XYZ file of C-alpha atoms in Angstrom:
657
model
C 42.713 -26.738 -22.447
C 40.324 -29.438 -23.808
C 40.234 -32.290 -26.240
C 41.956 -31.844 -29.571
C 40.520 -33.270 -32.747
C 43.239 -35.809 -32.967
C 42.585 -37.124 -29.457
C 38.962 -38.036 -30.203
C 38.370 -41.092 -32.394
C 36.038 -44.041 -32.649
C 35.002 -44.829 -29.022
C 37.576 -42.468 -27.686
C 36.456 -43.072 -24.123
C 37.861 -46.599 -24.662
C 40.799 -46.247 -26.870
C 41.430 -42.714 -28.538
C 41.157 -40.828 -25.315
C 42.275 -42.849 -22.234
C 39.969 -42.115 -19.385
C 41.981 -42.587 -16.142
C 39.534 -43.876 -13.550
C 40.735 -44.409 -10.027
C 37.879 -46.713 -9.134
C 35.623 -48.856 -11.415
C 32.420 -47.081 -10.420
C 33.890 -43.555 -11.165
C 31.719 -41.520 -13.492
C 32.843 -39.814 -16.571
C 31.735 -36.134 -16.823
C 32.027 -33.873 -19.796
C 32.697 -30.224 -18.952
C 31.301 -28.073 -21.854
C 30.526 -24.423 -22.471
C 31.011 -21.359 -24.530
C 34.605 -19.802 -24.541
C 35.306 -17.242 -21.863
C 32.679 -18.520 -19.442
C 35.215 -19.807 -16.825
C 35.098 -23.435 -17.865
C 38.538 -24.131 -17.186
C 38.396 -22.298 -13.796
C 35.575 -24.623 -12.814
C 37.641 -27.504 -13.897
C 40.683 -26.260 -11.937
C 38.687 -25.661 -8.807
C 36.790 -29.023 -8.942
C 39.994 -31.149 -9.748
C 42.595 -29.183 -7.815
C 44.500 -28.873 -11.025
C 46.469 -25.542 -12.070
C 45.337 -25.461 -15.620
C 45.973 -22.229 -17.516
C 42.689 -20.328 -18.443
C 42.689 -18.304 -21.637
C 40.564 -15.165 -22.211
C 40.058 -15.466 -25.783
C 38.337 -18.085 -28.098
C 40.646 -20.846 -29.338
C 42.896 -21.243 -26.289
C 41.399 -24.414 -25.249
C 42.917 -26.969 -27.746
C 44.526 -29.950 -25.983
C 43.329 -32.970 -23.938
C 42.736 -32.240 -20.252
C 41.090 -34.390 -17.705
C 41.240 -34.462 -13.887
C 39.705 -36.177 -10.918
C 37.059 -34.923 -8.539
C 35.092 -36.427 -5.696
C 32.225 -35.460 -3.309
C 33.548 -37.927 -0.604
C 31.471 -40.799 -1.847
C 31.418 -40.754 -5.631
C 34.381 -40.174 -7.832
C 34.286 -38.243 -11.222
C 36.633 -38.148 -14.146
C 36.201 -34.630 -15.387
C 37.016 -34.179 -19.166
C 37.294 -30.642 -20.266
C 36.169 -30.447 -23.869
C 36.757 -27.426 -26.239
C 34.749 -24.260 -25.592
C 32.266 -23.835 -28.436
C 29.065 -21.871 -29.234
C 27.086 -24.629 -30.921
C 26.949 -28.386 -31.656
C 25.873 -27.801 -35.297
C 29.564 -28.567 -35.984
C 30.892 -25.719 -38.135
C 34.346 -25.872 -36.602
C 36.837 -28.331 -35.143
C 35.952 -27.428 -31.546
C 32.272 -28.048 -32.299
C 32.917 -31.395 -33.911
C 34.979 -32.550 -30.910
C 32.417 -31.378 -28.337
C 29.490 -32.868 -30.387
C 31.288 -36.251 -30.772
C 32.178 -36.579 -27.140
C 28.869 -35.531 -25.710
C 26.580 -37.251 -28.284
C 28.549 -40.421 -29.337
C 30.906 -41.194 -26.467
C 28.078 -41.625 -23.913
C 29.673 -39.678 -20.857
C 27.716 -40.424 -17.657
C 26.733 -36.761 -17.373
C 27.561 -33.235 -18.752
C 28.243 -29.931 -16.857
C 27.315 -27.117 -19.073
C 28.978 -23.923 -17.866
C 27.359 -20.480 -18.811
C 28.059 -16.991 -18.299
C 25.538 -15.422 -15.994
C 26.166 -11.840 -17.617
C 24.832 -12.999 -20.981
C 22.795 -16.071 -20.190
C 20.392 -16.008 -23.221
C 23.219 -16.477 -25.713
C 24.712 -19.300 -23.646
C 21.397 -21.264 -23.435
C 21.615 -21.885 -27.209
C 24.400 -24.387 -26.517
C 22.672 -25.639 -23.273
C 19.547 -26.408 -25.325
C 21.507 -28.256 -28.000
C 23.397 -30.347 -25.402
C 20.114 -31.210 -23.558
C 18.385 -32.264 -26.865
C 21.238 -34.888 -27.211
C 21.925 -35.760 -23.615
C 19.327 -35.014 -20.763
C 21.834 -36.108 -18.057
C 23.217 -32.671 -17.591
C 23.803 -29.940 -14.970
C 23.727 -26.310 -15.910
C 26.370 -24.257 -14.105
C 25.613 -20.611 -14.345
C 29.063 -19.136 -13.515
C 30.340 -15.659 -13.019
C 27.596 -14.867 -10.585
C 29.896 -12.284 -8.850
C 30.162 -10.458 -12.165
C 26.246 -10.555 -12.769
C 25.775 -9.066 -9.148
C 28.138 -6.139 -9.998
C 25.999 -5.554 -13.078
C 22.653 -5.873 -11.069
C 21.602 -8.960 -12.983
C 19.234 -11.265 -11.035
C 18.573 -14.906 -12.108
C 15.823 -17.072 -10.853
C 17.302 -20.549 -10.692
C 13.927 -22.081 -9.651
C 12.300 -20.896 -12.830
C 15.128 -22.151 -15.025
C 15.151 -25.517 -13.383
C 11.371 -25.784 -14.011
C 11.668 -24.865 -17.589
C 14.732 -26.901 -18.441
C 14.021 -29.968 -16.305
C 17.685 -30.319 -15.176
C 19.525 -28.983 -12.077
C 20.634 -25.345 -12.518
C 23.325 -24.079 -10.204
C 24.760 -20.594 -9.642
C 28.504 -20.335 -9.023
C 31.513 -17.944 -8.853
C 34.216 -20.339 -9.778
C 37.098 -17.852 -9.012
C 36.164 -17.741 -5.379
C 34.876 -21.378 -5.250
C 31.259 -20.325 -4.416
C 28.518 -22.820 -5.502
C 30.785 -25.561 -6.606
C 29.716 -27.992 -3.960
C 26.080 -27.809 -5.236
C 27.398 -29.158 -8.581
C 27.977 -32.338 -6.942
C 24.366 -32.501 -5.754
C 23.092 -31.767 -9.203
C 25.268 -34.527 -10.648
C 23.871 -36.924 -7.992
C 20.444 -35.996 -9.142
C 20.952 -36.652 -12.749
C 22.917 -39.858 -12.166
C 20.172 -41.141 -10.024
C 17.721 -40.350 -12.724
C 19.854 -42.294 -15.147
C 19.907 -45.329 -12.857
C 16.090 -45.249 -12.551
C 15.757 -44.994 -16.274
C 18.015 -47.837 -16.834
C 16.152 -50.050 -14.385
C 12.918 -48.988 -16.012
C 14.190 -49.929 -19.483
C 15.307 -53.428 -18.069
C 11.880 -54.067 -16.503
C 10.164 -52.943 -19.591
C 12.240 -55.192 -21.831
C 11.503 -58.145 -19.469
C 7.685 -57.427 -19.411
C 7.806 -57.009 -23.218
C 9.328 -60.316 -23.652
C 6.692 -61.890 -21.352
C 4.056 -60.262 -23.415
C 5.498 -61.608 -26.589
C 5.791 -65.130 -25.144
C 2.432 -65.223 -23.697
C 0.089 -67.680 -25.573
C -3.186 -66.505 -23.950
C -4.594 -63.247 -24.968
C -5.367 -62.238 -21.491
C -1.756 -62.671 -20.377
C -0.634 -60.599 -23.339
C -3.018 -57.637 -22.475
C -2.053 -57.860 -18.800
C 1.666 -57.767 -19.738
C 1.032 -54.620 -22.008
C -0.871 -52.946 -19.153
C 2.112 -53.664 -16.822
C 4.497 -51.933 -19.370
C 2.210 -48.873 -19.530
C 2.226 -48.684 -15.794
C 5.972 -48.684 -15.682
C 6.127 -46.003 -18.321
C 3.698 -43.865 -16.107
C 5.976 -44.384 -13.107
C 9.123 -43.530 -15.100
C 8.079 -41.261 -17.776
C 10.393 -40.401 -20.638
C 12.045 -37.008 -20.433
C 9.792 -34.315 -21.848
C 10.694 -32.898 -25.175
C 12.365 -29.650 -24.792
C 12.732 -28.668 -28.431
C 9.779 -28.672 -30.731
C 10.442 -28.161 -34.471
C 7.991 -26.897 -37.090
C 5.314 -29.346 -37.994
C 6.908 -30.514 -41.165
C 10.140 -31.357 -39.502
C 8.331 -33.099 -36.528
C 6.398 -35.334 -39.042
C 9.677 -36.259 -40.765
C 11.242 -37.054 -37.424
C 8.304 -39.292 -36.627
C 8.679 -41.078 -40.008
C 12.431 -41.573 -39.559
C 12.509 -42.612 -35.958
C 11.579 -46.414 -36.332
C 14.225 -47.064 -38.872
C 16.970 -45.101 -36.966
C 15.975 -46.777 -33.739
C 16.302 -50.125 -35.318
C 19.902 -49.660 -36.363
C 21.409 -47.045 -33.925
C 21.660 -49.140 -30.825
C 22.190 -47.836 -27.470
C 24.100 -44.834 -26.182
C 22.572 -42.176 -28.653
C 19.527 -39.997 -28.454
C 17.336 -41.151 -31.385
C 15.297 -37.891 -31.726
C 18.470 -35.767 -31.795
C 20.023 -38.129 -34.447
C 16.945 -38.016 -36.589
C 16.901 -34.215 -36.418
C 20.579 -33.914 -37.300
C 20.168 -36.280 -40.151
C 17.332 -34.138 -41.501
C 19.708 -31.130 -41.093
C 21.988 -32.909 -43.555
C 25.191 -31.678 -42.043
C 28.187 -33.320 -43.831
C 30.353 -33.159 -40.608
C 27.656 -35.150 -38.819
C 27.362 -37.759 -41.630
C 31.166 -38.291 -41.247
C 30.727 -38.820 -37.457
C 27.716 -41.121 -38.059
C 29.851 -43.259 -40.405
C 32.547 -43.406 -37.820
C 30.543 -44.123 -34.735
C 27.270 -45.519 -35.978
C 28.139 -47.448 -39.092
C 24.819 -49.479 -39.259
C 22.797 -46.185 -39.446
C 25.056 -44.863 -42.265
C 24.888 -48.204 -44.180
C 21.096 -48.672 -43.669
C 19.240 -48.580 -47.029
C 15.973 -48.025 -45.269
C 17.270 -44.803 -43.436
C 18.823 -43.586 -46.728
C 15.709 -44.298 -48.762
C 13.488 -42.450 -46.167
C 15.794 -39.414 -46.108
C 15.632 -39.299 -49.849
C 11.879 -39.537 -49.813
C 11.510 -36.809 -47.245
C 13.826 -34.476 -49.102
C 12.014 -35.106 -52.376
C 8.713 -34.323 -50.650
C 10.102 -31.149 -49.231
C 11.477 -29.991 -52.624
C 8.108 -30.575 -54.169
C 6.613 -28.269 -51.449
C 9.275 -25.730 -52.212
C 11.151 -26.340 -48.797
C 14.938 -26.017 -49.437
C 17.665 -27.627 -47.336
C 18.769 -24.147 -46.212
C 15.183 -23.288 -44.895
C 15.192 -26.580 -42.978
C 18.591 -25.662 -41.289
C 17.349 -22.097 -40.674
C 14.084 -23.357 -39.110
C 15.925 -25.784 -36.829
C 18.343 -23.036 -35.656
C 15.668 -20.433 -35.010
C 13.798 -22.878 -32.728
C 16.757 -22.794 -30.351
C 17.016 -18.995 -30.393
C 13.286 -18.602 -29.641
C 13.533 -21.170 -26.878
C 16.470 -19.418 -25.237
C 14.610 -16.170 -25.305
C 11.574 -17.750 -23.705
C 13.580 -19.322 -21.025
C 15.107 -16.000 -19.951
C 11.687 -14.331 -19.650
C 11.065 -13.628 -15.958
C 14.155 -15.783 -15.112
C 16.757 -13.134 -15.920
C 16.125 -9.558 -14.649
C 18.331 -6.628 -15.629
C 17.904 -4.160 -12.703
C 20.363 -1.644 -14.316
C 19.955 -1.338 -18.053
C 23.209 0.630 -18.299
C 25.298 -1.964 -16.726
C 27.614 -2.207 -19.792
C 28.101 1.423 -20.285
C 31.727 1.365 -19.104
C 32.455 -1.632 -21.500
C 30.875 0.118 -24.550
C 32.941 3.324 -23.787
C 36.146 1.477 -23.459
C 35.433 -0.439 -26.692
C 34.863 2.650 -28.556
C 38.294 3.740 -27.377
C 40.212 0.447 -27.933
C 38.529 -0.728 -31.185
C 37.995 2.530 -33.037
C 39.736 3.049 -36.325
C 41.115 6.359 -35.076
C 42.484 5.324 -31.622
C 42.602 1.503 -31.690
C 46.068 1.210 -33.325
C 47.775 4.093 -31.621
C 46.619 2.703 -28.113
C 47.877 -0.739 -29.210
C 51.210 0.726 -29.982
C 51.360 2.729 -26.843
C 50.471 -0.334 -24.684
C 53.044 -2.425 -26.377
C 55.744 0.365 -25.879
C 54.756 0.599 -22.178
C 54.992 -3.237 -21.668
C 58.472 -3.327 -23.366
C 59.659 -0.163 -21.460
C 58.722 -1.804 -18.230
C 60.310 -5.097 -19.236
C 63.634 -3.544 -20.323
C 63.810 -0.917 -17.372
C 62.874 -3.483 -14.866
C 65.119 -6.286 -16.065
C 68.366 -4.335 -16.163
C 68.950 -4.432 -12.384
C 67.875 -7.830 -11.589
C 69.701 -9.176 -14.582
C 72.975 -7.493 -13.365
C 72.427 -8.681 -9.775
C 71.889 -12.284 -11.068
C 74.778 -12.282 -13.196
C 77.096 -10.931 -10.469
C 75.776 -13.512 -8.037
C 76.002 -16.493 -10.289
C 79.477 -15.765 -11.545
C 80.647 -15.016 -7.957
C 79.221 -18.515 -7.202
C 81.072 -19.941 -10.172
C 84.439 -19.315 -8.562
C 83.236 -20.705 -5.208
C 81.969 -23.858 -6.837
C 85.291 -24.265 -8.738
C 87.321 -24.000 -5.519
C 84.954 -26.482 -3.788
C 85.364 -29.031 -6.501
C 89.187 -28.625 -6.623
C 89.433 -28.889 -2.894
C 87.463 -32.072 -2.987
C 90.058 -33.531 -5.320
C 88.098 -33.274 -8.647
C 90.316 -33.508 -11.705
C 91.007 -30.130 -13.305
C 89.668 -31.184 -16.685
C 86.358 -32.355 -15.195
C 86.083 -29.195 -12.986
C 86.596 -26.929 -16.131
C 84.086 -28.979 -18.086
C 81.330 -28.794 -15.410
C 82.047 -25.427 -14.079
C 83.450 -23.304 -16.873
C 81.518 -25.220 -19.591
C 78.079 -26.343 -18.291
C 77.559 -23.937 -15.298
C 78.884 -20.834 -17.061
C 76.384 -21.233 -19.956
C 73.552 -21.856 -17.489
C 74.481 -18.739 -15.540
C 74.359 -16.599 -18.603
C 71.042 -18.104 -19.708
C 69.426 -17.649 -16.378
C 70.673 -14.035 -15.834
C 69.752 -12.930 -19.280
C 66.287 -14.720 -19.754
C 64.807 -14.801 -16.277
C 64.339 -11.142 -15.416
C 62.695 -10.133 -18.680
C 60.340 -13.139 -18.814
C 59.425 -12.562 -15.014
C 58.420 -9.125 -15.926
C 56.734 -9.694 -19.535
C 54.681 -12.765 -18.790
C 52.761 -11.236 -15.858
C 52.137 -8.057 -17.776
C 50.989 -10.008 -20.820
C 48.768 -12.196 -18.638
C 47.219 -9.054 -16.919
C 46.244 -7.708 -20.294
C 44.752 -11.108 -21.082
C 42.951 -11.277 -17.826
C 41.644 -7.657 -18.271
C 40.068 -8.578 -21.615
C 42.174 -6.400 -23.809
C 43.815 -9.062 -25.960
C 40.654 -10.026 -27.746
C 40.339 -6.346 -28.713
C 43.771 -6.540 -30.223
C 42.632 -9.583 -32.327
C 39.466 -7.651 -33.374
C 41.564 -4.689 -34.593
C 43.996 -7.053 -36.515
C 41.190 -9.080 -37.953
C 40.571 -6.232 -40.542
C 44.124 -6.278 -41.598
C 44.270 -9.971 -42.078
C 40.977 -9.921 -44.144
C 42.613 -7.389 -46.599
C 45.496 -9.732 -46.966
C 43.013 -12.526 -47.835
C 43.964 -14.466 -44.823
C 41.806 -15.736 -41.775
C 41.061 -13.357 -38.953
C 41.802 -16.117 -36.507
C 45.476 -15.654 -37.373
C 45.346 -12.557 -35.208
C 44.603 -14.772 -32.141
C 47.414 -17.222 -32.964
C 49.847 -14.295 -33.583
C 49.020 -12.992 -30.049
C 49.772 -16.330 -28.689
C 53.126 -16.157 -30.438
C 54.181 -13.085 -28.392
C 54.555 -15.509 -25.458
C 55.914 -18.398 -27.503
C 56.098 -19.029 -31.297
C 55.694 -22.624 -30.642
C 52.265 -22.015 -28.998
C 51.388 -19.651 -31.837
C 52.169 -22.388 -34.358
C 50.196 -25.092 -32.453
C 47.315 -22.678 -32.065
C 46.893 -22.523 -35.796
C 44.740 -25.637 -35.436
C 41.795 -23.348 -34.682
C 41.900 -22.258 -38.360
C 39.578 -24.520 -40.259
C 40.882 -23.738 -43.814
C 43.960 -25.781 -44.761
C 45.090 -22.762 -46.936
C 44.730 -20.274 -44.278
C 46.195 -22.657 -41.649
C 49.318 -23.012 -43.728
C 49.680 -19.238 -44.352
C 49.459 -18.735 -40.559
C 52.112 -21.295 -39.817
C 54.481 -19.824 -42.259
C 53.996 -16.212 -41.256
C 53.528 -16.458 -37.475
C 57.275 -16.741 -36.918
C 57.827 -13.091 -38.105
C 56.432 -11.887 -34.738
C 59.364 -12.359 -32.245
C 58.386 -14.230 -29.068
C 59.437 -13.769 -25.566
C 62.458 -16.046 -25.798
C 64.006 -13.627 -28.385
C 63.443 -10.462 -26.406
C 66.616 -10.766 -24.209
C 68.849 -11.158 -27.299
C 67.042 -8.308 -28.999
C 67.300 -6.104 -25.982
C 71.024 -6.833 -25.848
C 71.499 -6.071 -29.456
C 69.465 -2.745 -29.295
C 71.449 -1.730 -26.195
C 74.905 -2.374 -27.705
C 74.385 -1.213 -31.311
C 71.510 1.468 -31.336
C 71.150 2.991 -27.899
C 74.901 3.058 -27.194
C 76.107 5.615 -24.610
C 72.677 7.358 -24.111
C 72.229 7.938 -20.499
C 69.259 8.185 -18.069
C 65.721 7.331 -18.531
C 65.870 8.226 -22.176
C 68.005 5.199 -22.725
C 65.275 2.868 -21.522
C 62.620 4.722 -23.482
C 64.615 4.521 -26.655
C 65.323 0.812 -26.214
C 61.630 0.154 -25.636
C 60.615 2.253 -28.713
C 63.050 0.418 -30.965
C 61.903 -2.978 -29.623
C 58.356 -1.922 -30.131
C 59.182 -0.839 -33.623
C 60.799 -4.326 -34.348
C 57.560 -5.891 -33.100
C 55.465 -3.729 -35.383
C 57.838 -4.524 -38.234
C 57.334 -8.160 -37.585
C 53.477 -7.737 -37.641
C 53.741 -5.747 -40.994
C 56.038 -8.513 -42.426
C 53.453 -11.114 -41.367
C 50.688 -9.163 -43.159
C 52.870 -8.557 -46.263
C 53.906 -12.218 -46.606
C 50.241 -13.341 -45.966
C 49.258 -10.939 -48.855
C 51.947 -12.331 -51.222
C 51.058 -15.922 -50.461
C 47.379 -15.356 -50.765
C 48.016 -13.727 -54.215
C 50.356 -16.375 -55.562
C 50.837 -20.025 -54.438
C 48.102 -20.099 -51.874
C 45.151 -18.245 -53.573
C 41.701 -18.326 -51.993
C 38.906 -16.417 -50.491
C 39.233 -15.462 -46.788
C 36.892 -17.240 -44.425
C 34.999 -15.442 -41.743
C 34.749 -16.220 -38.054
C 32.967 -15.134 -34.915
C 35.146 -13.307 -32.230
C 33.725 -12.866 -28.924
C 34.672 -9.732 -26.982
C 34.354 -10.741 -23.350
C 33.546 -8.159 -20.711
C 36.302 -6.196 -19.043
C 37.191 -7.763 -15.660
C 39.473 -6.604 -12.887
C 42.587 -8.801 -13.139
C 43.310 -10.955 -10.202
C 46.898 -9.571 -9.670
C 48.111 -12.200 -7.190
C 46.988 -15.197 -9.085
C 48.128 -13.753 -12.351
C 51.714 -13.229 -11.008
C 51.943 -16.683 -9.452
C 50.359 -18.404 -12.450
C 52.599 -16.613 -15.010
C 55.721 -17.297 -13.141
C 55.048 -20.978 -12.544
C 53.118 -21.932 -15.659
C 55.027 -19.838 -18.147
C 58.334 -18.231 -16.889
C 59.749 -21.227 -15.012
C 58.404 -23.586 -17.677
C 60.152 -21.753 -20.565
C 63.299 -21.259 -18.460
C 63.376 -24.963 -17.634
C 63.186 -25.875 -21.427
C 65.982 -23.318 -22.073
C 68.181 -24.807 -19.326
C 67.662 -28.284 -20.737
C 68.966 -27.136 -23.966
C 71.736 -24.833 -22.564
C 73.324 -27.475 -20.332
C 74.280 -29.975 -23.104
C 75.047 -26.987 -25.408
C 77.599 -25.662 -22.932
C 79.191 -29.063 -22.601
C 79.585 -29.444 -26.372
C 80.826 -25.954 -26.821
C 83.509 -26.457 -24.166
C 84.600 -29.718 -25.690
C 84.948 -28.151 -29.131
C 86.718 -25.153 -27.749
C 89.344 -27.412 -25.971
C 89.806 -30.343 -28.127
C 92.517 -29.602 -30.656
C 93.059 -31.270 -34.046
C 96.408 -30.296 -35.477
C 97.092 -26.669 -34.501
C 93.421 -25.480 -34.191
C 90.384 -26.471 -31.988
C 87.349 -28.367 -33.262
C 85.399 -24.996 -32.948
C 87.920 -23.275 -35.077
C 87.851 -26.004 -37.727
C 84.012 -25.894 -37.882
C 83.858 -22.057 -38.137
C 86.555 -22.083 -40.756
C 84.568 -24.691 -42.799
C 81.329 -22.623 -42.579
C 83.087 -19.312 -43.332
C 82.765 -19.451 -47.143
C 79.106 -20.158 -46.907
C 78.589 -17.457 -44.245
C 80.296 -14.844 -46.389
C 77.733 -15.341 -49.285
C 74.867 -14.091 -46.828
C 77.007 -11.442 -45.175
C 78.219 -13.118 -42.061
C 81.274 -15.085 -41.068
C 81.829 -18.684 -39.882
C 81.756 -17.875 -36.128
C 78.318 -16.095 -36.384
C 76.854 -18.890 -38.544
C 78.115 -21.591 -36.213
C 76.463 -19.712 -33.364
C 73.162 -19.779 -35.260
C 73.565 -23.626 -35.919
C 74.327 -24.185 -32.192
C 71.128 -22.049 -31.338
C 68.736 -24.279 -33.318
C 68.019 -26.577 -30.485
C 66.759 -23.701 -28.408
C 64.198 -22.849 -31.063
C 63.173 -26.458 -31.259
């Protein structure tokens, strides 16, 4: 979870995103990091919340904040979307950049993956360039230890100039030290604010001094204050021609930007000429955007570069390469790989799971296995639940009648509302209680990103976005989540294709009905283990058919009404990890199974009430239910159904909503 684009607007800390402080002196802390580094786990452990963590990019899409405290100081933790850069080439990057750079949080915690620190440091450096009030949290130290990776935190702290903390968030190790790091950077902030206030006072005194000696003495006092509280060292040095341009641009930008934004960072980004950034500048820093002096300087600088044969692309490339080289330098001597073959197992598994020859067959077999376990495992608990709940129905009815409840009211509540709820619980609960943990285990193991990788090629051939593979995987759990997840697709054309076609993949909520239909009409009287295997095979075939229909319709839409060139995206393949079976089961049952079941019950209860009333209230010689089905029958015949079936579909619409 994290901030959505819609939740971040002008001064979102004050209005768009409501920061819920418990005390006036609570500090707002942004939690940033690449996808799959355990950022949400750090958030959960520090705030005590039970926020679901996804194992593939794009899972973090909504607003999330929690409260943490070290006993003295309170912190409002704001979980921003996982992103790889602040250069703003995606919605997630825009949101992260705007919150860190323009919303002025008190500090930033940047979470990194200890197993691939060099790649993560690219984001760390970009954040530190914009906001030096940061703590670097090197997470997954337990995984690094398994792979014989040693990290020298003292060297990293010296080179970065900010606290660097090693953690293993899943076990809670090292998290207390994060509070120590926050105290250090917040204390530095207080010292810098005090220094700036003193400098302003002394500068005013110097300006007002009429005697030359007094003016000189005041200037010397300011210089001493700077020496005692030096400005943070420049971490990122650009090529000489860019540094010269930044120096020319700084006075004009500083004059109009005001407080709360890093001037050097802003100048560099203006020179980078990113349109997304200019949109944010117009939103947050209107005086800078409207400044004729800034605009004319930028135009002059670009004209001079053009005369020297320096293109805008070269400027952007030179800026990006600085961060890469700096990250490489930071890791020299600080990160030691004692075992150079630590990822041998991962590479072997990837060759098996992502190969063109074996990738898709393995996907189908795993899908078949999951559905076989779901069908086989759900039969007996479903039967027991059904027997128990309907046995309880008679007992409840007898109890109500004994208590003197009117027969009509008893029939309405027990045979109407309760009976529908009993059917819903007995049919939906067992399959969900099996499917969701199995699906979450695959997610925790790291296999689902490989599924998305395999399907990416298929979507590219259909002129759709490969990110749709991620949203389609989400749709296995819930189609609503799959549709909402389409916000990670930047192209409006490809986003619309994904939203239209994702519904072809059946979600878990449809599985009980599909299993019942398969059992009644296709498996029939088949006995023994063969029956469950056949049911699972048919269900897996239906899922594959849904995927094929998704690809086919995407291809048709891309070739007709929604023509366009498919965009590319970067898909991270996280390392394989041993699933935490206990946590997975608990998390999937409470966060997914019971949540979905609760929504189903909320729909089923009033639906049972309406159905009973329609079935028992007569108009003329027929019930309301008969009248409605009779009215719908001619329309239903046109599409090969009858009025009763069509009415059932209509009554089922609220469940899909």
